[in-house]
PDB file of C-alpha atoms in Angstrom:
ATOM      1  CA  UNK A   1      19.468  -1.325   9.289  1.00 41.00           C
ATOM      2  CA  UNK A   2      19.958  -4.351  11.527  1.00 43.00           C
ATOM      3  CA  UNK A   3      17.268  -7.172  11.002  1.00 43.00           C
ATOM      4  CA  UNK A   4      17.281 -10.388  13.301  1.00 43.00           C
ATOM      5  CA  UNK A   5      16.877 -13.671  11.958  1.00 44.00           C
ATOM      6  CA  UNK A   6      13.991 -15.125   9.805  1.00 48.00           C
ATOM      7  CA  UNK A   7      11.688 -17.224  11.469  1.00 46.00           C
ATOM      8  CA  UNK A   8       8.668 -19.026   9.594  1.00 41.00           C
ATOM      9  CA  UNK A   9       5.907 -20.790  11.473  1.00 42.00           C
ATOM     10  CA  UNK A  10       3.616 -22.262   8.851  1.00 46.00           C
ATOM     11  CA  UNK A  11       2.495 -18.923   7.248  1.00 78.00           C
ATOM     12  CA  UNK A  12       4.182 -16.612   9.687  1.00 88.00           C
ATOM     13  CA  UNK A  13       7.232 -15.037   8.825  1.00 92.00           C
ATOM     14  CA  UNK A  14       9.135 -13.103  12.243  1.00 93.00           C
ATOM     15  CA  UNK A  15      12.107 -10.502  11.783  1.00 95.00           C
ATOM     16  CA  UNK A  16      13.419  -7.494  13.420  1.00 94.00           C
ATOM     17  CA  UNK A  17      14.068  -4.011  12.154  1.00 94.00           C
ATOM     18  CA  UNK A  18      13.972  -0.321  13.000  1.00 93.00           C
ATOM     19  CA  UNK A  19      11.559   2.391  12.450  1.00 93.00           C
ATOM     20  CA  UNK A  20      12.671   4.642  10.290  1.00 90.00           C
ATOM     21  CA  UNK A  21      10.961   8.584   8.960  1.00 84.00           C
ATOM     22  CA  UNK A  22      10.827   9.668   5.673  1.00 74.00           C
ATOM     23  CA  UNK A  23      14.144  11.897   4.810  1.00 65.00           C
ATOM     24  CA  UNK A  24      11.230  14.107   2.873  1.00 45.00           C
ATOM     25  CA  UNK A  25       9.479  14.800   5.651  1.00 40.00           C
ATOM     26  CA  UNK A  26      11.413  14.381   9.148  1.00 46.00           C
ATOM     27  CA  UNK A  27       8.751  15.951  11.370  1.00 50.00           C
ATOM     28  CA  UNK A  28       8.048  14.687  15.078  1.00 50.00           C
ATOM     29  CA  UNK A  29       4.930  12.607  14.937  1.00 51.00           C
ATOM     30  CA  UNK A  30       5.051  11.879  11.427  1.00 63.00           C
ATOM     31  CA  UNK A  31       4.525   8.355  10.017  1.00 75.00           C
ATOM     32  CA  UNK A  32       7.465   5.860  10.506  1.00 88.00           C
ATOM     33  CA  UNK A  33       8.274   2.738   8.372  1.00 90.00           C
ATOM     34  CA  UNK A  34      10.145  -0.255   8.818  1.00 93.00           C
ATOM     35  CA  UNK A  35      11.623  -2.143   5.488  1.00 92.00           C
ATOM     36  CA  UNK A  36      11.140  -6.092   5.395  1.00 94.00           C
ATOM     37  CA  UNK A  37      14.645  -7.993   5.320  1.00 93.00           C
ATOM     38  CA  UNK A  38      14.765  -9.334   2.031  1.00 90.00           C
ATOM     39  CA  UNK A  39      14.554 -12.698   2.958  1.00 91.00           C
ATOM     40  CA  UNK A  40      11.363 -11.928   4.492  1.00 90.00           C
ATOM     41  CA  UNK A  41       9.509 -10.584   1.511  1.00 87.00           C
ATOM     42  CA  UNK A  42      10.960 -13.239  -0.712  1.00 86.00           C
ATOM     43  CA  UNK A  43       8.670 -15.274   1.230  1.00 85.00           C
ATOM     44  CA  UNK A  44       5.697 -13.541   0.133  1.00 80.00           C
ATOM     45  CA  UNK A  45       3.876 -14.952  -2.492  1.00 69.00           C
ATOM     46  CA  UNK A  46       3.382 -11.305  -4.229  1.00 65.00           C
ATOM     47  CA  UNK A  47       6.360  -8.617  -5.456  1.00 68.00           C
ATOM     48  CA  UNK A  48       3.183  -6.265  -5.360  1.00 69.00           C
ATOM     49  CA  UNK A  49       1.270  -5.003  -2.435  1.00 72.00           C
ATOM     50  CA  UNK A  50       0.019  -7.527  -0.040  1.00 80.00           C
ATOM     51  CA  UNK A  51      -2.281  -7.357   2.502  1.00 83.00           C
ATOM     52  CA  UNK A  52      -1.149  -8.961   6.330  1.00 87.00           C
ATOM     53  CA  UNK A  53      -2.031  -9.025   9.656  1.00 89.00           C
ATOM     54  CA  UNK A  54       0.264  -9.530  12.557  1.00 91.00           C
ATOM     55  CA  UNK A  55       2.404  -8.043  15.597  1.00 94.00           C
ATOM     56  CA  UNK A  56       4.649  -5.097  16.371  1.00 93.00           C
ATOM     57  CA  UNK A  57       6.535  -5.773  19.690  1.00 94.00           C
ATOM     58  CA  UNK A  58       3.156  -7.716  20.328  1.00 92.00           C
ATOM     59  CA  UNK A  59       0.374  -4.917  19.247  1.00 92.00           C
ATOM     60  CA  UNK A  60      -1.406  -6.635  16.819  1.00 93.00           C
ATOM     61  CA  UNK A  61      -2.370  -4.749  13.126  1.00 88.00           C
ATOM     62  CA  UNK A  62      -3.778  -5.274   9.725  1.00 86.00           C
ATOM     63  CA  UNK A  63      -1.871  -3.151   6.715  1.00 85.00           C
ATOM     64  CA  UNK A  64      -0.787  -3.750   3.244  1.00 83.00           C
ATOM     65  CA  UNK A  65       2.949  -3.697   2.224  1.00 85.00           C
ATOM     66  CA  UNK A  66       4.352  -1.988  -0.149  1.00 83.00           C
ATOM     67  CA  UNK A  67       6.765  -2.938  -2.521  1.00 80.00           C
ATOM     68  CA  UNK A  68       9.667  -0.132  -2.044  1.00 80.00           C
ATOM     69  CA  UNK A  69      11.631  -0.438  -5.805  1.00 74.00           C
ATOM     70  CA  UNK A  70      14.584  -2.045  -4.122  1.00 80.00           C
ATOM     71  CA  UNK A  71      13.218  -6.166  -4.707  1.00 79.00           C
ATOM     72  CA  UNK A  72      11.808  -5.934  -0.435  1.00 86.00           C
ATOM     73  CA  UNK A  73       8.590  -4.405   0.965  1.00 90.00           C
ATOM     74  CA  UNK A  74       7.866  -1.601   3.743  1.00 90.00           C
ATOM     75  CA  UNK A  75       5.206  -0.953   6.529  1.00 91.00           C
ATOM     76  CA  UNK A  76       4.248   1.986   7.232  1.00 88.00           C
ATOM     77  CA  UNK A  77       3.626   3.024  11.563  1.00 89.00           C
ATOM     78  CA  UNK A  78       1.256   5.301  12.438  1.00 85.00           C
ATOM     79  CA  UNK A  79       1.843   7.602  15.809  1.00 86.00           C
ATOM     80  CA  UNK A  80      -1.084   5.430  17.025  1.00 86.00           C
ATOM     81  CA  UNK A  81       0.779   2.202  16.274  1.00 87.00           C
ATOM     82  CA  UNK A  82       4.104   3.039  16.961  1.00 90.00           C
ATOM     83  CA  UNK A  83       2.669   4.465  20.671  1.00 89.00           C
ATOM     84  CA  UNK A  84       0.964   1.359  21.144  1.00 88.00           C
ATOM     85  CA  UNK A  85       4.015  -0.821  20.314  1.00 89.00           C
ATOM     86  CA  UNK A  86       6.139   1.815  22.705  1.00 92.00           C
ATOM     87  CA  UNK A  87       8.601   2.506  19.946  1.00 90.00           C
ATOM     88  CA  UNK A  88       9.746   5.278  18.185  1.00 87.00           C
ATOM     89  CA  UNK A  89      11.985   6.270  15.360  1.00 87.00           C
ATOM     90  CA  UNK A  90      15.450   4.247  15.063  1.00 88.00           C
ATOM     91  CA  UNK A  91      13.996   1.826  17.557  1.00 91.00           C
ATOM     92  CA  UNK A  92      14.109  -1.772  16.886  1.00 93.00           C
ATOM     93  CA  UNK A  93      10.976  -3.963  16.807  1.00 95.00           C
ATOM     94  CA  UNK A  94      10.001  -7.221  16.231  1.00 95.00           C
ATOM     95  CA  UNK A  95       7.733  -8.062  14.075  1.00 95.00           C
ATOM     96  CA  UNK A  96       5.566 -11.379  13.287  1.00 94.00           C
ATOM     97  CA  UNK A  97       3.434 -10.991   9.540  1.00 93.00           C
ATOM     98  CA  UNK A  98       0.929 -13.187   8.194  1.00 89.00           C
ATOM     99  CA  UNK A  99      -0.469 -12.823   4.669  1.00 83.00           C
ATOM    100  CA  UNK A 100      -4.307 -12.445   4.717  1.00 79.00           C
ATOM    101  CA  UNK A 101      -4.893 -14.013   1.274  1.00 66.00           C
ATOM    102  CA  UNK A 102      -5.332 -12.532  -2.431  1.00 57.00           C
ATOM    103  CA  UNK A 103      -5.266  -9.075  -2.885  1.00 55.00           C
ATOM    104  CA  UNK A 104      -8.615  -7.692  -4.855  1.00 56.00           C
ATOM    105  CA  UNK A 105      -8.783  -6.942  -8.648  1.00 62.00           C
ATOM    106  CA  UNK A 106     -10.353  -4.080  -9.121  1.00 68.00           C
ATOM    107  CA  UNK A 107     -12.698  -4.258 -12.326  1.00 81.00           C
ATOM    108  CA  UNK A 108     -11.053  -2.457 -15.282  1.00 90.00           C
ATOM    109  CA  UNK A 109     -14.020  -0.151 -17.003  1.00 91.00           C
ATOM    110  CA  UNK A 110     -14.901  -0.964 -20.303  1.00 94.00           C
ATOM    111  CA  UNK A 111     -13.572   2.121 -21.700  1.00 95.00           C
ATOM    112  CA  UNK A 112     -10.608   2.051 -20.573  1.00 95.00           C
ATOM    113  CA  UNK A 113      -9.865  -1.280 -21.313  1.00 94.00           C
ATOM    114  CA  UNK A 114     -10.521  -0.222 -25.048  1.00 96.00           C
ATOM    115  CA  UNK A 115      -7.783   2.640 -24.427  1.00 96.00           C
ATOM    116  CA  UNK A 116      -5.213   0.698 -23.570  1.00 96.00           C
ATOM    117  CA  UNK A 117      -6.113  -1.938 -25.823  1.00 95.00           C
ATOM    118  CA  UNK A 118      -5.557   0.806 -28.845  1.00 96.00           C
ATOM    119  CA  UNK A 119      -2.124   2.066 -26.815  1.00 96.00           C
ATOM    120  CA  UNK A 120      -0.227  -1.080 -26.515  1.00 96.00           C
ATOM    121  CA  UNK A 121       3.005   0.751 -24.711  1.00 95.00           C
ATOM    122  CA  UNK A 122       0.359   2.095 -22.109  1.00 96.00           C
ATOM    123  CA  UNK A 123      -1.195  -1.765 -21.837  1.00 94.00           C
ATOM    124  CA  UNK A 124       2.699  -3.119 -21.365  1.00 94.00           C
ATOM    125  CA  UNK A 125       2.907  -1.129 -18.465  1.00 93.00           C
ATOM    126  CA  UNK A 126      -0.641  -1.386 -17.129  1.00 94.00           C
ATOM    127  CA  UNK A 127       0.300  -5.282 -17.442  1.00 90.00           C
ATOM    128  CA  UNK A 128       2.750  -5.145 -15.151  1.00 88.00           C
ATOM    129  CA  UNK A 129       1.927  -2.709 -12.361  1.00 86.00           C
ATOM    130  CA  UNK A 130       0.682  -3.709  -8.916  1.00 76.00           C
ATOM    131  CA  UNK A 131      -3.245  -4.507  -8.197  1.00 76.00           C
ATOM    132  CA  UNK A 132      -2.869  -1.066  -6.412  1.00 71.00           C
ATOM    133  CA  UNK A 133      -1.711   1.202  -9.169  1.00 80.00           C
ATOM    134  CA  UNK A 134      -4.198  -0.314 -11.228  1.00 85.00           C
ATOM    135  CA  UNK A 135      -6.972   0.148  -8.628  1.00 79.00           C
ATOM    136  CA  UNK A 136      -5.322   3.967  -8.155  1.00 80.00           C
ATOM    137  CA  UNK A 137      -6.194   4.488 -11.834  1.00 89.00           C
ATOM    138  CA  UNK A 138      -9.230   3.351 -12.209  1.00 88.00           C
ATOM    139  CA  UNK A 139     -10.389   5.277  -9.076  1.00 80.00           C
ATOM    140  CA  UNK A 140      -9.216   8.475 -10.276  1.00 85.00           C
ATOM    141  CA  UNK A 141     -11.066   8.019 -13.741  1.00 90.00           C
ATOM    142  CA  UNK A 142     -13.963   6.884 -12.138  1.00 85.00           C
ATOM    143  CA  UNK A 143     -14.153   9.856  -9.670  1.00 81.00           C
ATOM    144  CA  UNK A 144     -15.024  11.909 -12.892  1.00 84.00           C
ATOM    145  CA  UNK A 145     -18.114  13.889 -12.109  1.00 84.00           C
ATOM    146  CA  UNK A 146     -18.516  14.743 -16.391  1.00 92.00           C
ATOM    147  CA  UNK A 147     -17.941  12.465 -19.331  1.00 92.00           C
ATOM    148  CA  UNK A 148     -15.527  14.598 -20.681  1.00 94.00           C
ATOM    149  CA  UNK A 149     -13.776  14.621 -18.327  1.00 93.00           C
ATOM    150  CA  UNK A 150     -13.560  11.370 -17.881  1.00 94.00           C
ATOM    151  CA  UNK A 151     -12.773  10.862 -21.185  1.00 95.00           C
ATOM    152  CA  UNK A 152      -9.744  13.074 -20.825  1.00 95.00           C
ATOM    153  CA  UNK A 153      -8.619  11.554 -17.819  1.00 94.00           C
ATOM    154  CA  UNK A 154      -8.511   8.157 -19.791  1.00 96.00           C
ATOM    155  CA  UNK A 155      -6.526   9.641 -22.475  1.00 96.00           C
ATOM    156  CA  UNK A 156      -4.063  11.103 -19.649  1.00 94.00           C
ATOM    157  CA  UNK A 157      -3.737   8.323 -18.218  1.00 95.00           C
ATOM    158  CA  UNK A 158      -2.957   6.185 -21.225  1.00 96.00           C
ATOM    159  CA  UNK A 159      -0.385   8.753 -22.354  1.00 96.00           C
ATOM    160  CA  UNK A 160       1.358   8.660 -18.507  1.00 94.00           C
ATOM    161  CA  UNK A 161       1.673   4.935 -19.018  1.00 96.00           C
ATOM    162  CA  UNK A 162       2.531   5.185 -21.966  1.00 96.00           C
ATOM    163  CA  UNK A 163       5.990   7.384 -21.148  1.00 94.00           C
ATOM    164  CA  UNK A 164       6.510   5.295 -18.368  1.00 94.00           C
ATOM    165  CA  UNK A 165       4.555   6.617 -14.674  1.00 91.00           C
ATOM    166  CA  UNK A 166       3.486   3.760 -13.068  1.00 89.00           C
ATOM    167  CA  UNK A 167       0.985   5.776 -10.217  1.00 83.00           C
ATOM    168  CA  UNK A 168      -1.037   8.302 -10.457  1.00 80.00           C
ATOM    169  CA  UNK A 169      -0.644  11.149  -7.906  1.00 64.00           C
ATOM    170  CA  UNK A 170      -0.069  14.603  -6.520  1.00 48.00           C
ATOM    171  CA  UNK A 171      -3.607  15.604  -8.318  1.00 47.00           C
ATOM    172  CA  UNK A 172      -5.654  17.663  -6.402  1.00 40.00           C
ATOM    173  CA  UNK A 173      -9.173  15.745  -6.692  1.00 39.00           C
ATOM    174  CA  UNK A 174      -7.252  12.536  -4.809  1.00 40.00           C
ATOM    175  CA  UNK A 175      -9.778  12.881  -1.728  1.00 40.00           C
ATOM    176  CA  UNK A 176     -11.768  10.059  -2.367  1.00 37.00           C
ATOM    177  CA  UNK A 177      -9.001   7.807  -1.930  1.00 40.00           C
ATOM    178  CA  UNK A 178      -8.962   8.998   1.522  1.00 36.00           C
ATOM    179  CA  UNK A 179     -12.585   9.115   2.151  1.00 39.00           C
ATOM    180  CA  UNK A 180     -14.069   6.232   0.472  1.00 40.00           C
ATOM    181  CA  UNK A 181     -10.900   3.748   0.115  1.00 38.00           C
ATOM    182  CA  UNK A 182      -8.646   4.255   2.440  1.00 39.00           C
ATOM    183  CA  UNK A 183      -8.876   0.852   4.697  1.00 37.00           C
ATOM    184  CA  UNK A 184      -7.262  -0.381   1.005  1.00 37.00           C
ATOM    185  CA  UNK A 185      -3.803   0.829   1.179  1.00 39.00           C
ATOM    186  CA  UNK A 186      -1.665   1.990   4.571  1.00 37.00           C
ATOM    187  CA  UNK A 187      -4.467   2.290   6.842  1.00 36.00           C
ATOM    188  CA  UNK A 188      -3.867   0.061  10.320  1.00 36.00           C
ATOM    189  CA  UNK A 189      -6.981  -1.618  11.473  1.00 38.00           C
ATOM    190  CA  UNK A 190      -7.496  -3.386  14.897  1.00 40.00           C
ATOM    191  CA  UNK A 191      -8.260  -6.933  14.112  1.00 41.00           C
ATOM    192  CA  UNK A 192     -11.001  -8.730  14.506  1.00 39.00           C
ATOM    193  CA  UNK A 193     -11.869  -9.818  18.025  1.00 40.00           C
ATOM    194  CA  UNK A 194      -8.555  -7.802  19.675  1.00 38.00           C
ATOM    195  CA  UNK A 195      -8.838  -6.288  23.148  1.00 41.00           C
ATOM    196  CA  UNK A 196      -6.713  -3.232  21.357  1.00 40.00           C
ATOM    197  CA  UNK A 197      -8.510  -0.140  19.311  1.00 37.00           C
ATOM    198  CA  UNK A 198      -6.758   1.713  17.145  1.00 38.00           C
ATOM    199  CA  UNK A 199      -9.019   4.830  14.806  1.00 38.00           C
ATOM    200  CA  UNK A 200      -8.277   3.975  11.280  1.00 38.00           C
ATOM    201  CA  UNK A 201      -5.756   6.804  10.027  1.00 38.00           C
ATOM    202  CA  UNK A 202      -5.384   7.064   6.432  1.00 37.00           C
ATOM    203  CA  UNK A 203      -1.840   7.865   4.663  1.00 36.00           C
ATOM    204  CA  UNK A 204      -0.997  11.361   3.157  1.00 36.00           C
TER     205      UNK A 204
END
């Protein structure tokens, strides 16, 4: 991938790169990412997810990066986005990102702080997962309609951490993350004020 030259403006940080598709999926129409040159994420304050708002080819947006495993970050592009910045897969773009601020703590419930407290492997890794994992968690225990089952969904989780999986997913009761918390992690946003509209699209 060919990145241009990072450029910082106070807090903005400008590079180029190329939408790429997911080898797993490869479909037309499909959501596109672009991976941060690593110069550019090194001036992020956060290895984790961070929230930013900026320009694609000039169409401004509002997203959260993700770190991708590899010490960088990616965005994903919606069809709506990538349309609106008249780009497509393999296509360059430039890019201008400005970090938003601190990215929420989501409140850890009191009984599962006392599981991981009692499973200090689990706790190790809890410590040192993103905000987002964490919040992922927590949202899937609390999305228990029974106590029992959200007891055992603490004591799966604890065990998960425990040997190592640092996000919970591919479960099938996942649709509140879509529903009720989306605008939290890959969904583009117009921002405030901007001539542009674009209909929030949450990721699969």
């Amino acid at each position: 991938m060919q990145t241009a030259k990072v450029q910082e403006t106070r807090s903005t940080i400008r590079f180029g790169a190329k939408l790429l598709r997911p080898e797993a999926t490869g479909k037309l129409g499909s959501s596109t990412f672009l991976t941060l040159p690593k110069i550019a994420s090194a001036k992020l304050p956060s290895r984790g997810v961070t929230t930013v708002e900026g320009t694609i080819n000039g169409f401004p947006f509002r997203a959260a990066l993700e770190p991708n495993g590899n010490g960088t970050h990616r965005l994903r592009v919606d069809k709506a986005l990538r349309d609106a910045a008249g780009a497509d897969t393999t296509d360059p773009v430039t890019v201008e990102i400005t970090r938003t601020g601190e990215e929420p703590q989501t409140r850890v419930p009191m009984d599962l702080r006392n599981a991981l407290a009692a499973a200090p492997p689990a706790q190790a890794l809890w410590a040192d997962i993103t905000p987002m994992a964490r919040r992922d968690w927590i949202l899937w225990i609390s999305s228990a309609k029974q106590p029992e089952t959200r007891k055992r969904r603490i004591e799966k989780a604890c065990a998960m951490l425990a040997a190592g999986k640092r996000r919970v997913c591919c479960f099938g009761g996942l649709n509140w993350l879509v529903k009720d918390y989306a605008a939290s992690g890959g969904t583009w946003l117009p921002l405030p004020n901007s001539k542009h509209r674009l209909s929030p699209r949450s990721t699969k």
